[in-house]
PDB file of C-alpha atoms in Angstrom:
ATOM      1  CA  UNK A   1      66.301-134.100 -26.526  1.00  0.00           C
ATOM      2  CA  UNK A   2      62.837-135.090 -27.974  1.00  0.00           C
ATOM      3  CA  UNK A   3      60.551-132.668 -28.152  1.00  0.00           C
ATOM      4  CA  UNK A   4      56.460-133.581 -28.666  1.00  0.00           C
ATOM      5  CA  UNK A   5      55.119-131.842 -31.656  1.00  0.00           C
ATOM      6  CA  UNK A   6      51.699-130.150 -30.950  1.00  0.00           C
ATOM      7  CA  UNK A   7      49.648-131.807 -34.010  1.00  0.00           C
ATOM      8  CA  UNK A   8      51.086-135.066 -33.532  1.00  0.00           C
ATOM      9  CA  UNK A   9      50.021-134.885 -29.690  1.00  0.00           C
ATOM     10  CA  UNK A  10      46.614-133.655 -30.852  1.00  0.00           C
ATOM     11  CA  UNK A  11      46.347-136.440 -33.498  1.00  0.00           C
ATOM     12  CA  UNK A  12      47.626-139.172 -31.104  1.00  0.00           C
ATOM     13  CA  UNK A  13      44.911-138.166 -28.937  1.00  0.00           C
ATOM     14  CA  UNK A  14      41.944-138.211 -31.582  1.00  0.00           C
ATOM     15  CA  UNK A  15      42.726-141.508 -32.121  1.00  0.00           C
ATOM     16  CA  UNK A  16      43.546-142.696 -28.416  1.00  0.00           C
ATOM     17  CA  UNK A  17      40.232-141.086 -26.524  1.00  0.00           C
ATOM     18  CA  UNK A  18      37.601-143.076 -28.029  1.00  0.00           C
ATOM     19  CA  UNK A  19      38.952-146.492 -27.496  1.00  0.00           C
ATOM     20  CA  UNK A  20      40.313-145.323 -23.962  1.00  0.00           C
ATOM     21  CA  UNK A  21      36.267-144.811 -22.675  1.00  0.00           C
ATOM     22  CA  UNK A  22      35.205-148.015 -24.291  1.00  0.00           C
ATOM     23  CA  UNK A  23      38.145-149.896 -22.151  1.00  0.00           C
ATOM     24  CA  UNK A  24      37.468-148.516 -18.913  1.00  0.00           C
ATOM     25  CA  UNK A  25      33.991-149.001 -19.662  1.00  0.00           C
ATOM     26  CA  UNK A  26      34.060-152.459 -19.997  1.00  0.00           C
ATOM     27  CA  UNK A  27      35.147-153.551 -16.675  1.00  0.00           C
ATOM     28  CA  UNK A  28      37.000-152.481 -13.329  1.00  0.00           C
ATOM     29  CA  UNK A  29      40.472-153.443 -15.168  1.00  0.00           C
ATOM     30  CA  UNK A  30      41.456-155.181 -11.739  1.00  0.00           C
ATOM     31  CA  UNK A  31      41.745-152.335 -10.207  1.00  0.00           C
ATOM     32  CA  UNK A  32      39.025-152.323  -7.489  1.00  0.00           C
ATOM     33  CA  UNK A  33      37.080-149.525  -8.465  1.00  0.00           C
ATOM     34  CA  UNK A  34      34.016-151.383  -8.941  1.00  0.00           C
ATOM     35  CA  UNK A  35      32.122-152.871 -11.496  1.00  0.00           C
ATOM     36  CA  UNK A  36      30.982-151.625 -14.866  1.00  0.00           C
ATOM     37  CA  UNK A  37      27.361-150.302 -14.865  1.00  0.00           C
ATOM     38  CA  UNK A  38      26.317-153.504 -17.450  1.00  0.00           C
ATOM     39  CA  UNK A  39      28.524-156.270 -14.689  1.00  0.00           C
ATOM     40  CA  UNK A  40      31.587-158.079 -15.107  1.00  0.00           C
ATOM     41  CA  UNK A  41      32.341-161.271 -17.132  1.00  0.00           C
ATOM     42  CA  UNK A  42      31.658-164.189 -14.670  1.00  0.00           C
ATOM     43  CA  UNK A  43      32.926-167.551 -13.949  1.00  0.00           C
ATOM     44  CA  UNK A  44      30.937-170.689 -15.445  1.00  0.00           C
ATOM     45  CA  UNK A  45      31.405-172.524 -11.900  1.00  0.00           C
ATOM     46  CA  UNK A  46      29.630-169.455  -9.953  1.00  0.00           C
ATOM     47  CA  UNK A  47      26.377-169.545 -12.636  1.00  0.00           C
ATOM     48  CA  UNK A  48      23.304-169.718 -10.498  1.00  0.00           C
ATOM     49  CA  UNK A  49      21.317-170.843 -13.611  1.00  0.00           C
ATOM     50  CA  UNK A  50      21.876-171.209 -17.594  1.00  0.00           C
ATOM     51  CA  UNK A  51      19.667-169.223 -19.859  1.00  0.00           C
ATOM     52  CA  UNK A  52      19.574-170.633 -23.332  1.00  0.00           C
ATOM     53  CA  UNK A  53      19.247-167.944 -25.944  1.00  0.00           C
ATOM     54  CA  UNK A  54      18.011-168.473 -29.666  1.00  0.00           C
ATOM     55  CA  UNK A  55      18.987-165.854 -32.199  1.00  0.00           C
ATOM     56  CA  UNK A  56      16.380-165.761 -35.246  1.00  0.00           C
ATOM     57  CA  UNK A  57      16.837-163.056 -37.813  1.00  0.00           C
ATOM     58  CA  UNK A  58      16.042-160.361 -35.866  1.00  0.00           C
ATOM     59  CA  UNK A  59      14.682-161.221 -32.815  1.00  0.00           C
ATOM     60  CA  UNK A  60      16.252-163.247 -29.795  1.00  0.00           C
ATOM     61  CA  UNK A  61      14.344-166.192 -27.977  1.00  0.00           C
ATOM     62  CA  UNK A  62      13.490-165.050 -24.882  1.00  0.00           C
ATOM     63  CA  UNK A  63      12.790-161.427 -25.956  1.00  0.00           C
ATOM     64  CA  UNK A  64      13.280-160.346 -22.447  1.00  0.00           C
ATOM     65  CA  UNK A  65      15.712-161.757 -19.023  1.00  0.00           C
ATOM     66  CA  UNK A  66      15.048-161.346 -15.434  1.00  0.00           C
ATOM     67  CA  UNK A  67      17.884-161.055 -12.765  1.00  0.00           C
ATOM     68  CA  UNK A  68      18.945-160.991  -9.388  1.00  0.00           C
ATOM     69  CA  UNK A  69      21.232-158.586  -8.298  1.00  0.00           C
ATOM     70  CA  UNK A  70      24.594-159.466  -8.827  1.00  0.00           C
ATOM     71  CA  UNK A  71      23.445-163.043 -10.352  1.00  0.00           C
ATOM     72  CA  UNK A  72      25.717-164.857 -12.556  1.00  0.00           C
ATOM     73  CA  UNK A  73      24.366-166.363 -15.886  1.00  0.00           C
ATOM     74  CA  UNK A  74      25.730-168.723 -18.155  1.00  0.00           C
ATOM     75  CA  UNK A  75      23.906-168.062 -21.697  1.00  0.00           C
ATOM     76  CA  UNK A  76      24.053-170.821 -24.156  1.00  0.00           C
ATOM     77  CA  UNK A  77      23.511-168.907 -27.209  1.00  0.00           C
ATOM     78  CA  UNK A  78      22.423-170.457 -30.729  1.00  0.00           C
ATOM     79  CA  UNK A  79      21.535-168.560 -34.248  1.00  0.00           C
ATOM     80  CA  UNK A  80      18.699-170.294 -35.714  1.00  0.00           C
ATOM     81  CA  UNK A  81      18.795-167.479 -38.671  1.00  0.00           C
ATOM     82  CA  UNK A  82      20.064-167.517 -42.060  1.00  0.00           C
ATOM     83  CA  UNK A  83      22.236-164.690 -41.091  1.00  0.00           C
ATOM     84  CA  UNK A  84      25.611-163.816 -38.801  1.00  0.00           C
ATOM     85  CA  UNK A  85      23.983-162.521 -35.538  1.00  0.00           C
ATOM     86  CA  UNK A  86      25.706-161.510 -32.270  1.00  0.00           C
ATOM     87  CA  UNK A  87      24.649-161.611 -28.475  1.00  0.00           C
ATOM     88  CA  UNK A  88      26.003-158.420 -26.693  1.00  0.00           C
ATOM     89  CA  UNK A  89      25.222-157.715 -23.217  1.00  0.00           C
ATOM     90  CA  UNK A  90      25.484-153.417 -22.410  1.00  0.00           C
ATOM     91  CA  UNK A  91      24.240-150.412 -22.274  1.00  0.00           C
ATOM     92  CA  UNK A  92      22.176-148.101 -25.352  1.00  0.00           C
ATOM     93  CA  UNK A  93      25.485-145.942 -25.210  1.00  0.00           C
ATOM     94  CA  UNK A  94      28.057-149.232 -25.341  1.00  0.00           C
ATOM     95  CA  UNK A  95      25.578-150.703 -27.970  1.00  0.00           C
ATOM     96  CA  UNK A  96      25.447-147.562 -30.285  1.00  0.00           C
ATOM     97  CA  UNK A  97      29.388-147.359 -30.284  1.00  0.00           C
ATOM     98  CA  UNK A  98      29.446-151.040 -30.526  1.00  0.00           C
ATOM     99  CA  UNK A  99      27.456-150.368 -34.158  1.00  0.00           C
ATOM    100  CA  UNK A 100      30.100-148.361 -35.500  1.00  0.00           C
ATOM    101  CA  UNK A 101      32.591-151.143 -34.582  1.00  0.00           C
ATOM    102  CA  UNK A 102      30.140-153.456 -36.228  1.00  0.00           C
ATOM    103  CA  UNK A 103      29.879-151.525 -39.279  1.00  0.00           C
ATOM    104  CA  UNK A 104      33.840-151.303 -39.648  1.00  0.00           C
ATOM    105  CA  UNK A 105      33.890-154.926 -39.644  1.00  0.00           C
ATOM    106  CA  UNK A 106      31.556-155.207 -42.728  1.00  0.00           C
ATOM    107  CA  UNK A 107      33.490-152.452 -44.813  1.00  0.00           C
ATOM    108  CA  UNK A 108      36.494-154.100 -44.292  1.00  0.00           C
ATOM    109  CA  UNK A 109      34.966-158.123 -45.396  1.00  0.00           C
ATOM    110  CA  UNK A 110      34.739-159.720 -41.705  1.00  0.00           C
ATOM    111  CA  UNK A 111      31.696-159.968 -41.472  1.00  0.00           C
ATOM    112  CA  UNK A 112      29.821-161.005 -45.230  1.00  0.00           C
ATOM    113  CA  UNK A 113      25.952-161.598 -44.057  1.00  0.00           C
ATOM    114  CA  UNK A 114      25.876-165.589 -43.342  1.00  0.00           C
ATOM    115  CA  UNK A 115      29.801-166.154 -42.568  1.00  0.00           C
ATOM    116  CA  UNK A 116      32.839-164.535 -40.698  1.00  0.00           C
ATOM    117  CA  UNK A 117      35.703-164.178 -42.402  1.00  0.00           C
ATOM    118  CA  UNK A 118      38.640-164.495 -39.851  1.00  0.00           C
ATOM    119  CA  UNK A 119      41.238-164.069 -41.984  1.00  0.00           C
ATOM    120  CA  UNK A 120      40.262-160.553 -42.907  1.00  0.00           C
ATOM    121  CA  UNK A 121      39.365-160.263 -38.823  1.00  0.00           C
ATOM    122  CA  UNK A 122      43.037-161.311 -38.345  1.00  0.00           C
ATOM    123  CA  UNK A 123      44.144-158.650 -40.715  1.00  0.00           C
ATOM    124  CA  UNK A 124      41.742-155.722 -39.484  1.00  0.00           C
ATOM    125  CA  UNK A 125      43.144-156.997 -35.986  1.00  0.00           C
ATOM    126  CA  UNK A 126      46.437-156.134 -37.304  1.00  0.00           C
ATOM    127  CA  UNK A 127      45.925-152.707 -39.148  1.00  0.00           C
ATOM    128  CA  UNK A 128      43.679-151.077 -36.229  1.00  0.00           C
ATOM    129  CA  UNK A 129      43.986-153.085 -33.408  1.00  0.00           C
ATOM    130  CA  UNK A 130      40.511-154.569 -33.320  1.00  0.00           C
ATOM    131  CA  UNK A 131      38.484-156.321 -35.390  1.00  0.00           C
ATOM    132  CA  UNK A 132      38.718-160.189 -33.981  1.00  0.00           C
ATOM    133  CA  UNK A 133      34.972-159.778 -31.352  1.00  0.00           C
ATOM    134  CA  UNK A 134      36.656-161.354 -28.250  1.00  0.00           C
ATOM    135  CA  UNK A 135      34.967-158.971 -25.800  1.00  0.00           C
ATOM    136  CA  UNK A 136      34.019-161.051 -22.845  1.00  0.00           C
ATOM    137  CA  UNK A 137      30.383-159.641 -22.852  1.00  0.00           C
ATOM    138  CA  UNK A 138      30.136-160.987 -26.456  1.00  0.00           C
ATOM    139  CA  UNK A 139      29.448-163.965 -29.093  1.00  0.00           C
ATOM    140  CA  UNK A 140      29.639-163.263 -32.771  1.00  0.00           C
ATOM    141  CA  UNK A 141      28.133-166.460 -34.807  1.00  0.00           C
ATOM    142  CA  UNK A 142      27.219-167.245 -38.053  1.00  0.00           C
ATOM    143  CA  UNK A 143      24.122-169.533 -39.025  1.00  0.00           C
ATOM    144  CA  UNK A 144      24.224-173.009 -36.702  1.00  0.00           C
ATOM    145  CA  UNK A 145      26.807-172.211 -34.404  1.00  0.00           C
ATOM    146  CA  UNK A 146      26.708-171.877 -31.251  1.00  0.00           C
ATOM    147  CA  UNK A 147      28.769-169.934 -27.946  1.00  0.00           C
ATOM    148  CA  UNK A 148      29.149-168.854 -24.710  1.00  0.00           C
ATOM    149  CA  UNK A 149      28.850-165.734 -22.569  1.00  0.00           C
ATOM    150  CA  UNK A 150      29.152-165.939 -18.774  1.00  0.00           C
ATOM    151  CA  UNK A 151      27.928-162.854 -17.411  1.00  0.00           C
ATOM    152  CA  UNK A 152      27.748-161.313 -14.047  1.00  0.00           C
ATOM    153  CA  UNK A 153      25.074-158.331 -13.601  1.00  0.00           C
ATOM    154  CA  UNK A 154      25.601-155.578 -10.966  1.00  0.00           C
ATOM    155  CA  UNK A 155      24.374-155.305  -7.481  1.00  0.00           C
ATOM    156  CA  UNK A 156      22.541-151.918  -8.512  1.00  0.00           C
ATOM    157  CA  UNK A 157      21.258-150.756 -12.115  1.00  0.00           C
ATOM    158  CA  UNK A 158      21.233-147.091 -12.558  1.00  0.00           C
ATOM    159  CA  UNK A 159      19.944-147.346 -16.067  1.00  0.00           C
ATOM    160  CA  UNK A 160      19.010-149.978 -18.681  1.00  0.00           C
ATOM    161  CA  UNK A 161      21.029-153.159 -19.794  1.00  0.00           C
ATOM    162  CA  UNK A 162      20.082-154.879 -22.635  1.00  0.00           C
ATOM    163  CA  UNK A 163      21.208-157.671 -25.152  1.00  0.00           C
ATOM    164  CA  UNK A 164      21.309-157.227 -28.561  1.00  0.00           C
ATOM    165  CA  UNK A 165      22.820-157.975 -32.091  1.00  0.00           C
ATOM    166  CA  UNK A 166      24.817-154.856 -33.453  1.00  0.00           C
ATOM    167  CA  UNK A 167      25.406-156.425 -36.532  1.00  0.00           C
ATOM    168  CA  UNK A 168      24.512-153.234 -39.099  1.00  0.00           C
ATOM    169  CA  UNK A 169      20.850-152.752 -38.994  1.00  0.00           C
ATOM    170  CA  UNK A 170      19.902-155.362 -36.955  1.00  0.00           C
ATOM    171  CA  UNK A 171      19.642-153.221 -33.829  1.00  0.00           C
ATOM    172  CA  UNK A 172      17.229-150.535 -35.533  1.00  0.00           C
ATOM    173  CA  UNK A 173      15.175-153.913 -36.696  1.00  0.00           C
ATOM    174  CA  UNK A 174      14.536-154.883 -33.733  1.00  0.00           C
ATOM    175  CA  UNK A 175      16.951-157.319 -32.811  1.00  0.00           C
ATOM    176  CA  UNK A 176      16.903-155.855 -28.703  1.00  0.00           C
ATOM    177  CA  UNK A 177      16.128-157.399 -25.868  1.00  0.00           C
ATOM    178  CA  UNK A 178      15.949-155.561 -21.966  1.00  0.00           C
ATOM    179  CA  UNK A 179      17.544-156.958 -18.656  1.00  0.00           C
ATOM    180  CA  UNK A 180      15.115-156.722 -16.121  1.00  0.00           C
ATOM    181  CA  UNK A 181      16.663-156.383 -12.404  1.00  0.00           C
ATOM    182  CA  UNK A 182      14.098-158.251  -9.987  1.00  0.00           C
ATOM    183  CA  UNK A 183      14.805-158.275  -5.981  1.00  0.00           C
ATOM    184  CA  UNK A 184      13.970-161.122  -3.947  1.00  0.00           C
ATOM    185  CA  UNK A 185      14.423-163.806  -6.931  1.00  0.00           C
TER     186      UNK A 185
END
């Protein structure tokens, strides 16, 4: 019979709980439970509009996006700066956890200021579990590239959304942009 050590419960659960929030977080996990309070990735065929979004070295081109309630947007995203930038749609908390993630990827040579490294993203995938930026509310891109992010916002915003680049210290620069919910678009 197997019998569950107290400290290795405790441990297993250190290193469980703060990926578990950021999971359910992210979306309703097909469960029906609703929406997440930043939306739900979208589909590109249900897009009312496309914004196109410039990323500069620390500041995003519009600095600012309106939406309808439950609107889908497909954002053509571009960085125009000399550095690796990222568009990431969420809230202040998601964002500020988001940074740490962010960080972890520069310690451990993903990200290297004007390129991604994806072999060490590969390996950081394969040591912790994470490191490879797929998140559906996400593009990571280095200087000229450009991506995708299909977005759906939420019928109802009980706080703020925003966009913004949590690559390490662009955030606290500046690099922050608010989703505005308007009725009657």
């Amino acid at each position: 019979m197997n019998k569950i050590h107290p400290l290795r419960a405790f441990a297993a659960a250190l290193l469980i709980a703060p990926t578990a929030g950021l999971a359910g977080g992210a979306h309703s996990g097909g469960h029906g439970h609703g929406e997440a309070a930043h939306g739900r990735p979208g589909k590109a065929s249900a897009a009312a509009r496309t914004v196109e979004v410039v990323m500069h070295d620390n500041w995003f081109e519009p600095e600012s996006i309106e939406v309808a309630p439950g609107e889908t947007i497909r954002f053509k995203v571009r960085n125009a700066g000399e550095f690796v930038h990222e568009f990431n749609i969420g809230t202040p908390a998601m964002h500020a956890a988001h940074q740490d993630e962010m960080q972890m990827m520069m310690d451990h040579g993903v990200l290297k200021g004007d390129s991604i490294d994806m072999k060490a993203a590969k390996a950081m995938q394969a040591s912790m579990g994470h490191g490879m930026h797929d998140d559906p509310n996400s593009v990571l891109l280095a200087p000229g590239e450009t991506g995708e992010v299909v977005w759906t916002f939420p019928e109802h915003m009980d706080g703020t959304i925003e966009f913004a680049c949590n690559v390490p210290g662009h955030y606290g620069s500046g690099m922050v942009g608010e989703v505005e919910l308007k009725h009657g678009r």
